PDB file of C-alpha atoms and ligand atoms in Angstrom:
ATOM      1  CA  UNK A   1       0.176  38.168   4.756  1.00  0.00           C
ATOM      2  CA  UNK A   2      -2.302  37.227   7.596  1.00  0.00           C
ATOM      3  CA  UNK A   3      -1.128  36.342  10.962  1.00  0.00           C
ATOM      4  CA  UNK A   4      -1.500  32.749  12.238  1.00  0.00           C
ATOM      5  CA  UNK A   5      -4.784  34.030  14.454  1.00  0.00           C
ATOM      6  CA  UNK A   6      -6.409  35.041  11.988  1.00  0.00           C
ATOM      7  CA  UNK A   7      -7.086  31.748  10.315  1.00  0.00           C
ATOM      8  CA  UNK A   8     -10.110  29.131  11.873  1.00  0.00           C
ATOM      9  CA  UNK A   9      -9.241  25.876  13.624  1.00  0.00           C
ATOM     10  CA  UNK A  10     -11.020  24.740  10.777  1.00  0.00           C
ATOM     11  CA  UNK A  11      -8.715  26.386   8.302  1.00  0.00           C
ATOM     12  CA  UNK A  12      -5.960  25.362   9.997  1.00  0.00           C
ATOM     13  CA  UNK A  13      -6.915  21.846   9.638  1.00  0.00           C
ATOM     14  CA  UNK A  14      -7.448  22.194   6.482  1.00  0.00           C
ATOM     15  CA  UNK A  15      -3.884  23.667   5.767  1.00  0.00           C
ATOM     16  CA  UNK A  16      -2.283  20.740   7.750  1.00  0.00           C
ATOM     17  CA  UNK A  17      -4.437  18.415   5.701  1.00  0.00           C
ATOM     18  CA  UNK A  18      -2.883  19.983   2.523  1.00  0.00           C
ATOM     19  CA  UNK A  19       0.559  19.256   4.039  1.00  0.00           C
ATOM     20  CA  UNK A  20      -0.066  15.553   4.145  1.00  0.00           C
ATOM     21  CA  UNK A  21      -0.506  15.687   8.200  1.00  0.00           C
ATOM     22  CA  UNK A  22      -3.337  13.608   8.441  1.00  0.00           C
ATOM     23  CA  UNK A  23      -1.990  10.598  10.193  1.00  0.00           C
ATOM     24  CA  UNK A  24      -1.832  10.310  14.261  1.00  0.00           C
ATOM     25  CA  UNK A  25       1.859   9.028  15.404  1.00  0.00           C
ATOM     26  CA  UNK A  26       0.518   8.629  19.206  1.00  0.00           C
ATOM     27  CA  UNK A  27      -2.867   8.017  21.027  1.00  0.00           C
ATOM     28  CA  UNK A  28      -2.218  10.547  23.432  1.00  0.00           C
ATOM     29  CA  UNK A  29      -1.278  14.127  22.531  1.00  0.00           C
ATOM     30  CA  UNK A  30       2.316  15.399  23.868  1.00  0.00           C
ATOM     31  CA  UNK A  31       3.031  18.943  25.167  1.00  0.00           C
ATOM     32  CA  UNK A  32       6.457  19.230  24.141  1.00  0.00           C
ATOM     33  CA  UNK A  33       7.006  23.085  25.622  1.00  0.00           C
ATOM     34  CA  UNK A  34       5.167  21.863  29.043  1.00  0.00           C
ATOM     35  CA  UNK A  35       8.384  19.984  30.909  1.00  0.00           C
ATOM     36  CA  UNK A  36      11.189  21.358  28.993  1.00  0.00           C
ATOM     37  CA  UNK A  37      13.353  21.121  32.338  1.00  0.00           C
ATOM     38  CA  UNK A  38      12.119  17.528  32.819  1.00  0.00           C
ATOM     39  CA  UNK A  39      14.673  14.796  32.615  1.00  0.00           C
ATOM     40  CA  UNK A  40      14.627  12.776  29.685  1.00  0.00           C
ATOM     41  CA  UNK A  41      13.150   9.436  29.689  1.00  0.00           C
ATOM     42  CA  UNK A  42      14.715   6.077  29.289  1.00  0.00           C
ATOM     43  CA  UNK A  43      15.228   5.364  25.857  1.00  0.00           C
ATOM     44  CA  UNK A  44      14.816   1.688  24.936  1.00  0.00           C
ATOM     45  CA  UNK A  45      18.202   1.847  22.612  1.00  0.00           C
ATOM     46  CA  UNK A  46      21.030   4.106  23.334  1.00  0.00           C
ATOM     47  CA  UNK A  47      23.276   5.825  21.100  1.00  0.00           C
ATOM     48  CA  UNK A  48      26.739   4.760  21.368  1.00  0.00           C
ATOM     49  CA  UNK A  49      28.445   7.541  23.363  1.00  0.00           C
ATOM     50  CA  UNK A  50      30.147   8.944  20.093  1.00  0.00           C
ATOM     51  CA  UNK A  51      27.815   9.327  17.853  1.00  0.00           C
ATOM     52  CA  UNK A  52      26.593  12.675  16.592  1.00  0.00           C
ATOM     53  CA  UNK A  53      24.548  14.215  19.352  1.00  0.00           C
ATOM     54  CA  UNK A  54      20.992  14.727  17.683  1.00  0.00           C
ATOM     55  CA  UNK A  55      17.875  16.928  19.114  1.00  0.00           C
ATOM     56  CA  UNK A  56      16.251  14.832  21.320  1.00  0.00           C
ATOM     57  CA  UNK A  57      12.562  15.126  20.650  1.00  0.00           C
ATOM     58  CA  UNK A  58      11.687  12.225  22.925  1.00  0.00           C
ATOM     59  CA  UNK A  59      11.851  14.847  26.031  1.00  0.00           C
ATOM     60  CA  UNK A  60       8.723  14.690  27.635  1.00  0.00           C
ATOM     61  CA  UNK A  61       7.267  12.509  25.495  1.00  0.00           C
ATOM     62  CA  UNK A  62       7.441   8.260  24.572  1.00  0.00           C
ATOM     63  CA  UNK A  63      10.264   7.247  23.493  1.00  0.00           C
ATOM     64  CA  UNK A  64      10.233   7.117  19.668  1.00  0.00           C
ATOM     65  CA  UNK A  65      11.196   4.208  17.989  1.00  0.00           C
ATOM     66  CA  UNK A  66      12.031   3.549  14.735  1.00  0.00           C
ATOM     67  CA  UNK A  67       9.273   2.376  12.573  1.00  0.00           C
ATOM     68  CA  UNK A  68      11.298  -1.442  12.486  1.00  0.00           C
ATOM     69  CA  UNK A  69      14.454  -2.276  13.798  1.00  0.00           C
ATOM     70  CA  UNK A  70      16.332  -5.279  11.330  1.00  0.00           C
ATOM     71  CA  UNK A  71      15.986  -7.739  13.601  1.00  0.00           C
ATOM     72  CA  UNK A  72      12.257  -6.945  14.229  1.00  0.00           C
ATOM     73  CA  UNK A  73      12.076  -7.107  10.678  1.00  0.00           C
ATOM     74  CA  UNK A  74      13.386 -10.283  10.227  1.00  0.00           C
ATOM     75  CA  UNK A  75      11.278 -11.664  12.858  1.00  0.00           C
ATOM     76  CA  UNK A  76       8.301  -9.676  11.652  1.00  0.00           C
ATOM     77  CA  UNK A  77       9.041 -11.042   8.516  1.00  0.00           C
ATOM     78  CA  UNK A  78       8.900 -14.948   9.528  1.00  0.00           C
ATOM     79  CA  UNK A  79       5.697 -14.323  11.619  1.00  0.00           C
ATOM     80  CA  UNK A  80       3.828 -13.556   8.437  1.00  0.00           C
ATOM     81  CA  UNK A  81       5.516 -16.617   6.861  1.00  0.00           C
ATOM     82  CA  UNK A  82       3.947 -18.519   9.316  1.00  0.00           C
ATOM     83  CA  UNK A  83       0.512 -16.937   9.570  1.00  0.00           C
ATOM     84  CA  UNK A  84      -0.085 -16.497   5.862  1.00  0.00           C
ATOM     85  CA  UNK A  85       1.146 -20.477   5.669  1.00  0.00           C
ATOM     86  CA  UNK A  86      -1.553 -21.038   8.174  1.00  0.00           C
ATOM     87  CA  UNK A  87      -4.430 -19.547   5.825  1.00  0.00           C
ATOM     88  CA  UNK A  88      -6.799 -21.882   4.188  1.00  0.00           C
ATOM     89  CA  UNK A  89      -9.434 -19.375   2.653  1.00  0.00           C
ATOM     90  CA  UNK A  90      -9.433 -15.566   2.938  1.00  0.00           C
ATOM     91  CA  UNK A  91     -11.396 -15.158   5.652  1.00  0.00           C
ATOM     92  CA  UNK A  92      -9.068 -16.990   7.367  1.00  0.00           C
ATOM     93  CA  UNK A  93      -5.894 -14.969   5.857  1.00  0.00           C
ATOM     94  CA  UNK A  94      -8.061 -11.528   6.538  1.00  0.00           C
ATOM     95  CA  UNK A  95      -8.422 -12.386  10.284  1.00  0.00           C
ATOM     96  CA  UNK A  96      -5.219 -13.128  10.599  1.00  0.00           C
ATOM     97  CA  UNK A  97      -3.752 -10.035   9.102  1.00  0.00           C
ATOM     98  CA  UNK A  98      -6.155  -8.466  11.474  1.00  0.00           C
ATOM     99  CA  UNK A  99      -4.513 -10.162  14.709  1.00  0.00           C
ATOM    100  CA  UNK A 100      -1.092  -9.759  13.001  1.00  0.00           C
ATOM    101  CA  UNK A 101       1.034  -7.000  14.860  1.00  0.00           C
ATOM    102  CA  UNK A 102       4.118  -7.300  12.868  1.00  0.00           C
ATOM    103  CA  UNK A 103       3.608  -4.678  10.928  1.00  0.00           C
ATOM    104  CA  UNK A 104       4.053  -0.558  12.445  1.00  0.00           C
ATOM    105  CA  UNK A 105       1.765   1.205   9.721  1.00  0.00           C
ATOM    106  CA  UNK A 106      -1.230  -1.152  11.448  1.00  0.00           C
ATOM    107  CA  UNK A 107      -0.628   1.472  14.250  1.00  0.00           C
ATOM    108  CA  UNK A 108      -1.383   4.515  12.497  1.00  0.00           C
ATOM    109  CA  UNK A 109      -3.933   3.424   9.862  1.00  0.00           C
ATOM    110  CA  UNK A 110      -7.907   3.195  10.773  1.00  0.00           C
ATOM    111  CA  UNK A 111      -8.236  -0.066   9.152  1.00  0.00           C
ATOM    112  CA  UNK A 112      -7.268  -2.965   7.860  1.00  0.00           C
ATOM    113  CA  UNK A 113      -7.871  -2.653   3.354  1.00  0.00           C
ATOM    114  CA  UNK A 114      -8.221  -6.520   2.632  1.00  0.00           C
ATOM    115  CA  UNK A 115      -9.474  -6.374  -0.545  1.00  0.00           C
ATOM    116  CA  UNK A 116     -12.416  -5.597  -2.912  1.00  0.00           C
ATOM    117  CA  UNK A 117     -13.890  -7.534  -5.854  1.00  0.00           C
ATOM    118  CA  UNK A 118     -14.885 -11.201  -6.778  1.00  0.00           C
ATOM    119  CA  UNK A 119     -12.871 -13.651  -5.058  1.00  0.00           C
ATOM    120  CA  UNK A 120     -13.600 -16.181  -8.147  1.00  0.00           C
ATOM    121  CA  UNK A 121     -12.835 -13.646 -10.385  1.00  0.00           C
ATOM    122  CA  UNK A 122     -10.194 -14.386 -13.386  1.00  0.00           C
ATOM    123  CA  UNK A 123      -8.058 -11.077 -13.392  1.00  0.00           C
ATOM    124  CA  UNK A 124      -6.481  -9.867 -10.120  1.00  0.00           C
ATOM    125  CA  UNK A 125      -4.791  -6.692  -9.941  1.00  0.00           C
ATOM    126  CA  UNK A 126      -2.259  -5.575  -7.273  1.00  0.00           C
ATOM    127  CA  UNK A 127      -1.607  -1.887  -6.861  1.00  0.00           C
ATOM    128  CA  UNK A 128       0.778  -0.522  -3.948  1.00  0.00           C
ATOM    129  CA  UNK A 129      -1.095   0.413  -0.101  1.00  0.00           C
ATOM    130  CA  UNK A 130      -4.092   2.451   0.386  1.00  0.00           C
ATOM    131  CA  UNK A 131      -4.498   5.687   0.522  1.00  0.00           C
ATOM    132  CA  UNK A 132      -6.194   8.065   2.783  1.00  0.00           C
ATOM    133  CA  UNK A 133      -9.636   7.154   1.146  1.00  0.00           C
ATOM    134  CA  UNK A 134      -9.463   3.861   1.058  1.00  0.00           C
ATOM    135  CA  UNK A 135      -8.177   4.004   4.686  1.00  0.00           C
ATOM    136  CA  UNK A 136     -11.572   5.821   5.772  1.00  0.00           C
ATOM    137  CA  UNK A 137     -13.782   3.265   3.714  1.00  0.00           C
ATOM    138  CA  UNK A 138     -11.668  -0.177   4.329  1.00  0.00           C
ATOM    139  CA  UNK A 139     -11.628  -0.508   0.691  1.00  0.00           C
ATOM    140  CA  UNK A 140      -8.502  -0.262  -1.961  1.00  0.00           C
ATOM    141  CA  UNK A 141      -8.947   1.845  -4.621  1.00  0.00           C
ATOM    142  CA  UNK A 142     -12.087   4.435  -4.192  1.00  0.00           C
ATOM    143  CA  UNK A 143     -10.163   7.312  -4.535  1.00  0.00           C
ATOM    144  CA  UNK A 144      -9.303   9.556  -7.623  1.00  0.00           C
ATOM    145  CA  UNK A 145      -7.541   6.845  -8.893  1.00  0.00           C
ATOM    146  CA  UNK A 146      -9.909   3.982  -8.146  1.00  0.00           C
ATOM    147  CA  UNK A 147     -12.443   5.942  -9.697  1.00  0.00           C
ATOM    148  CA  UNK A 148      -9.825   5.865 -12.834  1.00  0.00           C
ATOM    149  CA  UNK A 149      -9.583   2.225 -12.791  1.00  0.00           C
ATOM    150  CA  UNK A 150     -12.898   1.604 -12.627  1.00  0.00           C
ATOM    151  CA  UNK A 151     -13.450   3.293 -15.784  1.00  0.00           C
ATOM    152  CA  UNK A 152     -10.641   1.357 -17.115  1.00  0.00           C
ATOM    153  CA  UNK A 153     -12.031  -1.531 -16.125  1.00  0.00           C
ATOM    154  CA  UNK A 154     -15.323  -0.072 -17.673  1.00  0.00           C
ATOM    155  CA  UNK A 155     -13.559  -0.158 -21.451  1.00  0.00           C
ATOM    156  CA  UNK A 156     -12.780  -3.541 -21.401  1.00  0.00           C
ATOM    157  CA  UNK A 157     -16.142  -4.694 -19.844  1.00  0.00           C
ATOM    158  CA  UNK A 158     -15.078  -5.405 -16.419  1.00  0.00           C
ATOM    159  CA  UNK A 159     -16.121  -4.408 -13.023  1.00  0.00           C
ATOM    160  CA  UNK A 160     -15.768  -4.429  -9.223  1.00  0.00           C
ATOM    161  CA  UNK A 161     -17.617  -7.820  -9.507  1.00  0.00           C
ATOM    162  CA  UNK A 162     -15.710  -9.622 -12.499  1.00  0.00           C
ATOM    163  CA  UNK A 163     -12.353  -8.595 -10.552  1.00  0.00           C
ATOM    164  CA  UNK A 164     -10.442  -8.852  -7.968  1.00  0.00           C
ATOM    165  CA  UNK A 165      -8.202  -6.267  -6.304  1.00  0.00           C
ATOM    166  CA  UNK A 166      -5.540  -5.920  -3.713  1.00  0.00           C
ATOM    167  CA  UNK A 167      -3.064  -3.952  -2.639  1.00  0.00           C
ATOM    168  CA  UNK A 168       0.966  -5.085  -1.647  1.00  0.00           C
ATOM    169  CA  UNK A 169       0.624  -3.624   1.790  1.00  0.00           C
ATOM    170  CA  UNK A 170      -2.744  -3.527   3.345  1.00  0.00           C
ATOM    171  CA  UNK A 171      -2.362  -0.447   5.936  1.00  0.00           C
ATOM    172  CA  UNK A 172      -2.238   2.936   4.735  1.00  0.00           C
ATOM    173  CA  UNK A 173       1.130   4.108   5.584  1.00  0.00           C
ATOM    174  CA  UNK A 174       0.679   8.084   7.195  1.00  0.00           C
ATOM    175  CA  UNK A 175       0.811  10.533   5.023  1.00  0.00           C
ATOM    176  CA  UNK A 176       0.597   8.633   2.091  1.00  0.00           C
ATOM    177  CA  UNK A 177       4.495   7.959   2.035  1.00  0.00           C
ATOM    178  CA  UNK A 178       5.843   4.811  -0.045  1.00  0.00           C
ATOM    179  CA  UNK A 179       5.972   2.205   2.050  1.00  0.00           C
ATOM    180  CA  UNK A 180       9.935   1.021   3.454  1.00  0.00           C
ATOM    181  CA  UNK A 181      11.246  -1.495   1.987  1.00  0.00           C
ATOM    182  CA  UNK A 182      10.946  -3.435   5.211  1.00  0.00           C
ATOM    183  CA  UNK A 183       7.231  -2.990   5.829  1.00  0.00           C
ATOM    184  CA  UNK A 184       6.545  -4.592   2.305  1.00  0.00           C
ATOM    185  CA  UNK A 185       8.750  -7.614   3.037  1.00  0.00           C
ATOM    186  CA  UNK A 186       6.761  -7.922   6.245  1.00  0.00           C
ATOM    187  CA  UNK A 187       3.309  -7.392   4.348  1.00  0.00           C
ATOM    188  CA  UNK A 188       5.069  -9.421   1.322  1.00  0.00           C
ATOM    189  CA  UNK A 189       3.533 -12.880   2.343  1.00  0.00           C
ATOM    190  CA  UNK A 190       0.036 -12.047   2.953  1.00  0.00           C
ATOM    191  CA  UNK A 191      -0.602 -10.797  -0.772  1.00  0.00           C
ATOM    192  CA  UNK A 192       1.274 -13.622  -2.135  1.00  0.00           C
ATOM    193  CA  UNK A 193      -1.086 -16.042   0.019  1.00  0.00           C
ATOM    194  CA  UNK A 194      -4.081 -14.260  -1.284  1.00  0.00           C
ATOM    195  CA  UNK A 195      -2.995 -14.153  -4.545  1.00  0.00           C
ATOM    196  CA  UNK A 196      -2.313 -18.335  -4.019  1.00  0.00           C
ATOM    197  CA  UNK A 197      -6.433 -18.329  -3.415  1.00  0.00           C
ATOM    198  CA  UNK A 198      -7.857 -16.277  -5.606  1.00  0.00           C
ATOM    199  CA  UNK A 199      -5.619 -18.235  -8.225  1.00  0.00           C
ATOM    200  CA  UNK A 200      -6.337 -15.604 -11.016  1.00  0.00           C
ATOM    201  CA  UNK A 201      -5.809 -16.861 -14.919  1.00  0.00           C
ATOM    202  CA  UNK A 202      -4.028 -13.354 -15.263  1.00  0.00           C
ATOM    203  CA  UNK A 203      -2.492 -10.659 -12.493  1.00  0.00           C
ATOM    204  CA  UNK A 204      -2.121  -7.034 -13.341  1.00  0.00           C
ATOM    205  CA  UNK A 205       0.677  -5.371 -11.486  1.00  0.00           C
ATOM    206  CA  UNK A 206      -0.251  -1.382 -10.770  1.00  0.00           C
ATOM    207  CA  UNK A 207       2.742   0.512 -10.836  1.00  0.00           C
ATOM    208  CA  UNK A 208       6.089  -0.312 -10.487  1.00  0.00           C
ATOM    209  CA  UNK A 209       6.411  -0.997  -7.010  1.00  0.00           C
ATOM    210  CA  UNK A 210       3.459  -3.685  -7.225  1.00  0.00           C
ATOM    211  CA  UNK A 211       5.427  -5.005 -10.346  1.00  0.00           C
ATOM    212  CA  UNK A 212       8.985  -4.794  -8.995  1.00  0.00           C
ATOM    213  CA  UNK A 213       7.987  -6.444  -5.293  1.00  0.00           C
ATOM    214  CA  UNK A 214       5.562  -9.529  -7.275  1.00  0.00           C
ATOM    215  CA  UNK A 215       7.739  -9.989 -10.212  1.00  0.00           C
ATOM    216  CA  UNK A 216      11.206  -9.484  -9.016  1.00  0.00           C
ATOM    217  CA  UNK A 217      12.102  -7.409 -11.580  1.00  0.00           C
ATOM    218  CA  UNK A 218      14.077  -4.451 -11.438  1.00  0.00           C
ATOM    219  CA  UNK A 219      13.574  -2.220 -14.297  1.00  0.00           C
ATOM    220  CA  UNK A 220      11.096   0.700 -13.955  1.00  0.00           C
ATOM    221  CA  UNK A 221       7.391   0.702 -15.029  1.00  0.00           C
ATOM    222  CA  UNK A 222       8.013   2.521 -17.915  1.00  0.00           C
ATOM    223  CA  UNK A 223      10.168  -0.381 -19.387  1.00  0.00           C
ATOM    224  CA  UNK A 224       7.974  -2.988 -17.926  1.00  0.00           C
ATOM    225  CA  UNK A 225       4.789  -1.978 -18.757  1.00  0.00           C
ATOM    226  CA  UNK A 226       2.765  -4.137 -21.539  1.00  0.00           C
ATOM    227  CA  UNK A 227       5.005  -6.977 -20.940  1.00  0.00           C
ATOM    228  CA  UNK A 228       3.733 -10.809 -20.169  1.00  0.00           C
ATOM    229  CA  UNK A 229       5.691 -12.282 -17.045  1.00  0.00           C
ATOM    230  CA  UNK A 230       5.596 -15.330 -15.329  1.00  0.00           C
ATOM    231  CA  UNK A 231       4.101 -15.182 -11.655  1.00  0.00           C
ATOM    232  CA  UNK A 232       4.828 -18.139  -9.490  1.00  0.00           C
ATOM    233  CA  UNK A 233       1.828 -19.011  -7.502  1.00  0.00           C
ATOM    234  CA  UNK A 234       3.317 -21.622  -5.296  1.00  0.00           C
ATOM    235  CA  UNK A 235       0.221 -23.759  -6.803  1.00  0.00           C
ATOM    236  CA  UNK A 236       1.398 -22.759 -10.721  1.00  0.00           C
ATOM    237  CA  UNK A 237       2.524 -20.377 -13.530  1.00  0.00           C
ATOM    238  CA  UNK A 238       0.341 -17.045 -14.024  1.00  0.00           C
ATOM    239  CA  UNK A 239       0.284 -14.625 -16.592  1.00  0.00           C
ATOM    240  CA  UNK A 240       1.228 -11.275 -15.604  1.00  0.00           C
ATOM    241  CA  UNK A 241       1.612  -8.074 -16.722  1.00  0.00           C
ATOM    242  CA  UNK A 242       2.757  -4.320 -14.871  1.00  0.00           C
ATOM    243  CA  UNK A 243       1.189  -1.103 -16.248  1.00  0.00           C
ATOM    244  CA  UNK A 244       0.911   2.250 -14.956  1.00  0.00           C
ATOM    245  CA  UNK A 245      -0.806   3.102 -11.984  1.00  0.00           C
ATOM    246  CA  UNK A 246      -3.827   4.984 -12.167  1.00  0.00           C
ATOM    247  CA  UNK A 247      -2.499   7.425  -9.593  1.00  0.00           C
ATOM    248  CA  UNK A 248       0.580   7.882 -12.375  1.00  0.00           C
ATOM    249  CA  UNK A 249      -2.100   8.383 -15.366  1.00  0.00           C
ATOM    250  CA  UNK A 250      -3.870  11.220 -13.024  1.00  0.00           C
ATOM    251  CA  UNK A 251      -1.024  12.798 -13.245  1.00  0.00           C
ATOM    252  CA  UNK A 252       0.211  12.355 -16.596  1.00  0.00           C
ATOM    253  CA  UNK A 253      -3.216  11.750 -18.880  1.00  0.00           C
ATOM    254  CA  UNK A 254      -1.077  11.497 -22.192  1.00  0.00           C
ATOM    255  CA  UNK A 255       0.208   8.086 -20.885  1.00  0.00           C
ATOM    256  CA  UNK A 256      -3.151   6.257 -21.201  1.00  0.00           C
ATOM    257  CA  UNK A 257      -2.624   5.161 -24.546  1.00  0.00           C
ATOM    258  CA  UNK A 258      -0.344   2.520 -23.217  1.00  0.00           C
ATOM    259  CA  UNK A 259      -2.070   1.743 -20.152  1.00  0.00           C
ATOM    260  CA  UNK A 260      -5.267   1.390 -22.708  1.00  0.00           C
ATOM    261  CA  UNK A 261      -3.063  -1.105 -24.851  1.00  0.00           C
ATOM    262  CA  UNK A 262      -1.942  -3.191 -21.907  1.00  0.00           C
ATOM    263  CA  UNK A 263      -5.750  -3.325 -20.987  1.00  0.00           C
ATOM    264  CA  UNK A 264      -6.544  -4.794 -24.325  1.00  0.00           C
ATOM    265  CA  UNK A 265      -4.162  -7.190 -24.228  1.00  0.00           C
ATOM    266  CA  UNK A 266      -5.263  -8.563 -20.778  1.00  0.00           C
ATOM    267  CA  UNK A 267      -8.663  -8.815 -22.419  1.00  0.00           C
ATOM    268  CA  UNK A 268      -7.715 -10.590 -25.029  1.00  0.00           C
ATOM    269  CA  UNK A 269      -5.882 -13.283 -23.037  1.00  0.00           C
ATOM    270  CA  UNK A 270      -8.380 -13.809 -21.017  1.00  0.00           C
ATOM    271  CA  UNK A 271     -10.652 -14.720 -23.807  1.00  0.00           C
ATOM    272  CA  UNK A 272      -8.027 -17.024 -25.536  1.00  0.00           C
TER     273      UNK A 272
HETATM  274  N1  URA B 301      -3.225   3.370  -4.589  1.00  0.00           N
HETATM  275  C1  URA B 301      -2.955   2.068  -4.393  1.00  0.00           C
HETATM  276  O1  URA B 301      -1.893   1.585  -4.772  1.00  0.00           O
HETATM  277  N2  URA B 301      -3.862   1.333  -3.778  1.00  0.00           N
HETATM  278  C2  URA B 301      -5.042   1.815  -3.363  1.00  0.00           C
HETATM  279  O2  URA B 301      -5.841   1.061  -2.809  1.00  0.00           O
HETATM  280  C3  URA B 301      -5.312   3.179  -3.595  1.00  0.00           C
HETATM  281  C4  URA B 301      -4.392   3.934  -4.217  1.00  0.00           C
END
């Protein structure tokens, strides 16, 4: 075994990379040994006196709050009623999402990921929140897996400029973790609003979260996938359908038989 010194900074970041701590949580960095003797700070929200004492890592440090309290949501939640109302076009709904402060993972991501594609385009697909590439390029879906659905794309004769493509939550949450429940109500009425404009003949749902948040359903992907739904637009009725997401095929390559059927069949309604 080598000892800790013996490794570069370089290697070391490399090795916290690995570990999926890539994401900042504070501007500022916090020595948490330095004032170990220093009283604690305020904290915004107490802990009832009997509750289970817990470390307190907030020593010496800003006080850490959780990511959104339920009221915040709720509020959070309204406000991007009300903005995404507000949106006529999607330059519009983009700036807005970029004033928009409702949402915690804006915080720790590098950018806003609006969108890619043809905004006139006929098929829209959703997928679930960028990842760490997409984060660094502003775009959904450039990774490993948007280099999958391209190619997917690529069988049925469609590309970045024939589609459009979005993404449930538009931040990258840190680490890669799923999103909360609460941050994609909060980001819930921005995609629908875009999805309102682009006003696609037929919306592909990546994964089961994408699925489960647009559709309402509650079944898994596996059940789901290759299934017509009904999307509500708010303007009218759109075909939709889940399949797998790309990331999922990555990772299990026998399942693209079925995410190649549910391709074909969004071809072929299109062309109906
Ligand atoms: N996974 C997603 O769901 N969206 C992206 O943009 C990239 C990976």
């Amino acid at each position: 075994m080598t000892a800790a010194h013996d490794h570069t900074p370089r290697q070391l970041l490399d090795f916290y990379l690995e570990a999926g701590a890539d994401a900042l949580v504070g501007k500022e960095p916090v020595d948490r040994f330095a004032a170990t003797d220093a009283p604690p700070p305020a904290l915004a929200t107490r802990a009832p006196e009997s509750a289970p004492s817990r470390p307190d890592f907030t020593r010496a440090g800003p006080a850490i709050q959780p990511a959104t309290a339920p009221q915040a949501t709720d509020e959070a939640v309204m406000a991007a009623r009300q903005a995404a109302k507000g949106a006529g076009t999607l330059d519009e709904l983009r700036a807005l999402l970029e004033k928009f402060d409702g949402c915690a993972l804006k915080g720790s991501a590098t950018q806003l990921v609006f969108a890619d594609g043809n905004p006139k385009a006929k098929l829209m697909l959703v997928g679930e929140a960028p990842g760490r590439d997409e984060d660094i390029e502003g775009l959904p879906f450039v990774g490993r897996s948007g280099k999958l659905l391209d190619r997917m794309l690529a069988a049925i004769s469609f590309d970045r400029t024939s589609v459009y493509i979005a993404n449930i939550v538009p931040w990258r949450p840190p680490g890669n973790r799923t999103p909360t429940p609460q941050e994609t109500q909060i980001c819930l009425p921005f995609v629908l609003r875009q999805i309102e404009l682009i006003d696609p003949d037929i919306l592909v749902c990546l994964g089961g979260p994408s699925a489960q948040t647009l559709l309402g359903i509650k079944d898994g992907i596996t059940k789901t996938r290759g299934r017509w739904f009904t999307f509500n637009s708010g303007k009218r009725e759109i075909r939709a359908m889940p399949t797998f997401h790309p990331a999922f095929l990555l990772r299990s390559p026998l399942q693209k038989r079925f995410a190649w059927r549910d391709f074909l069949a969004v071809k072929k309604a299109l062309v109906e």
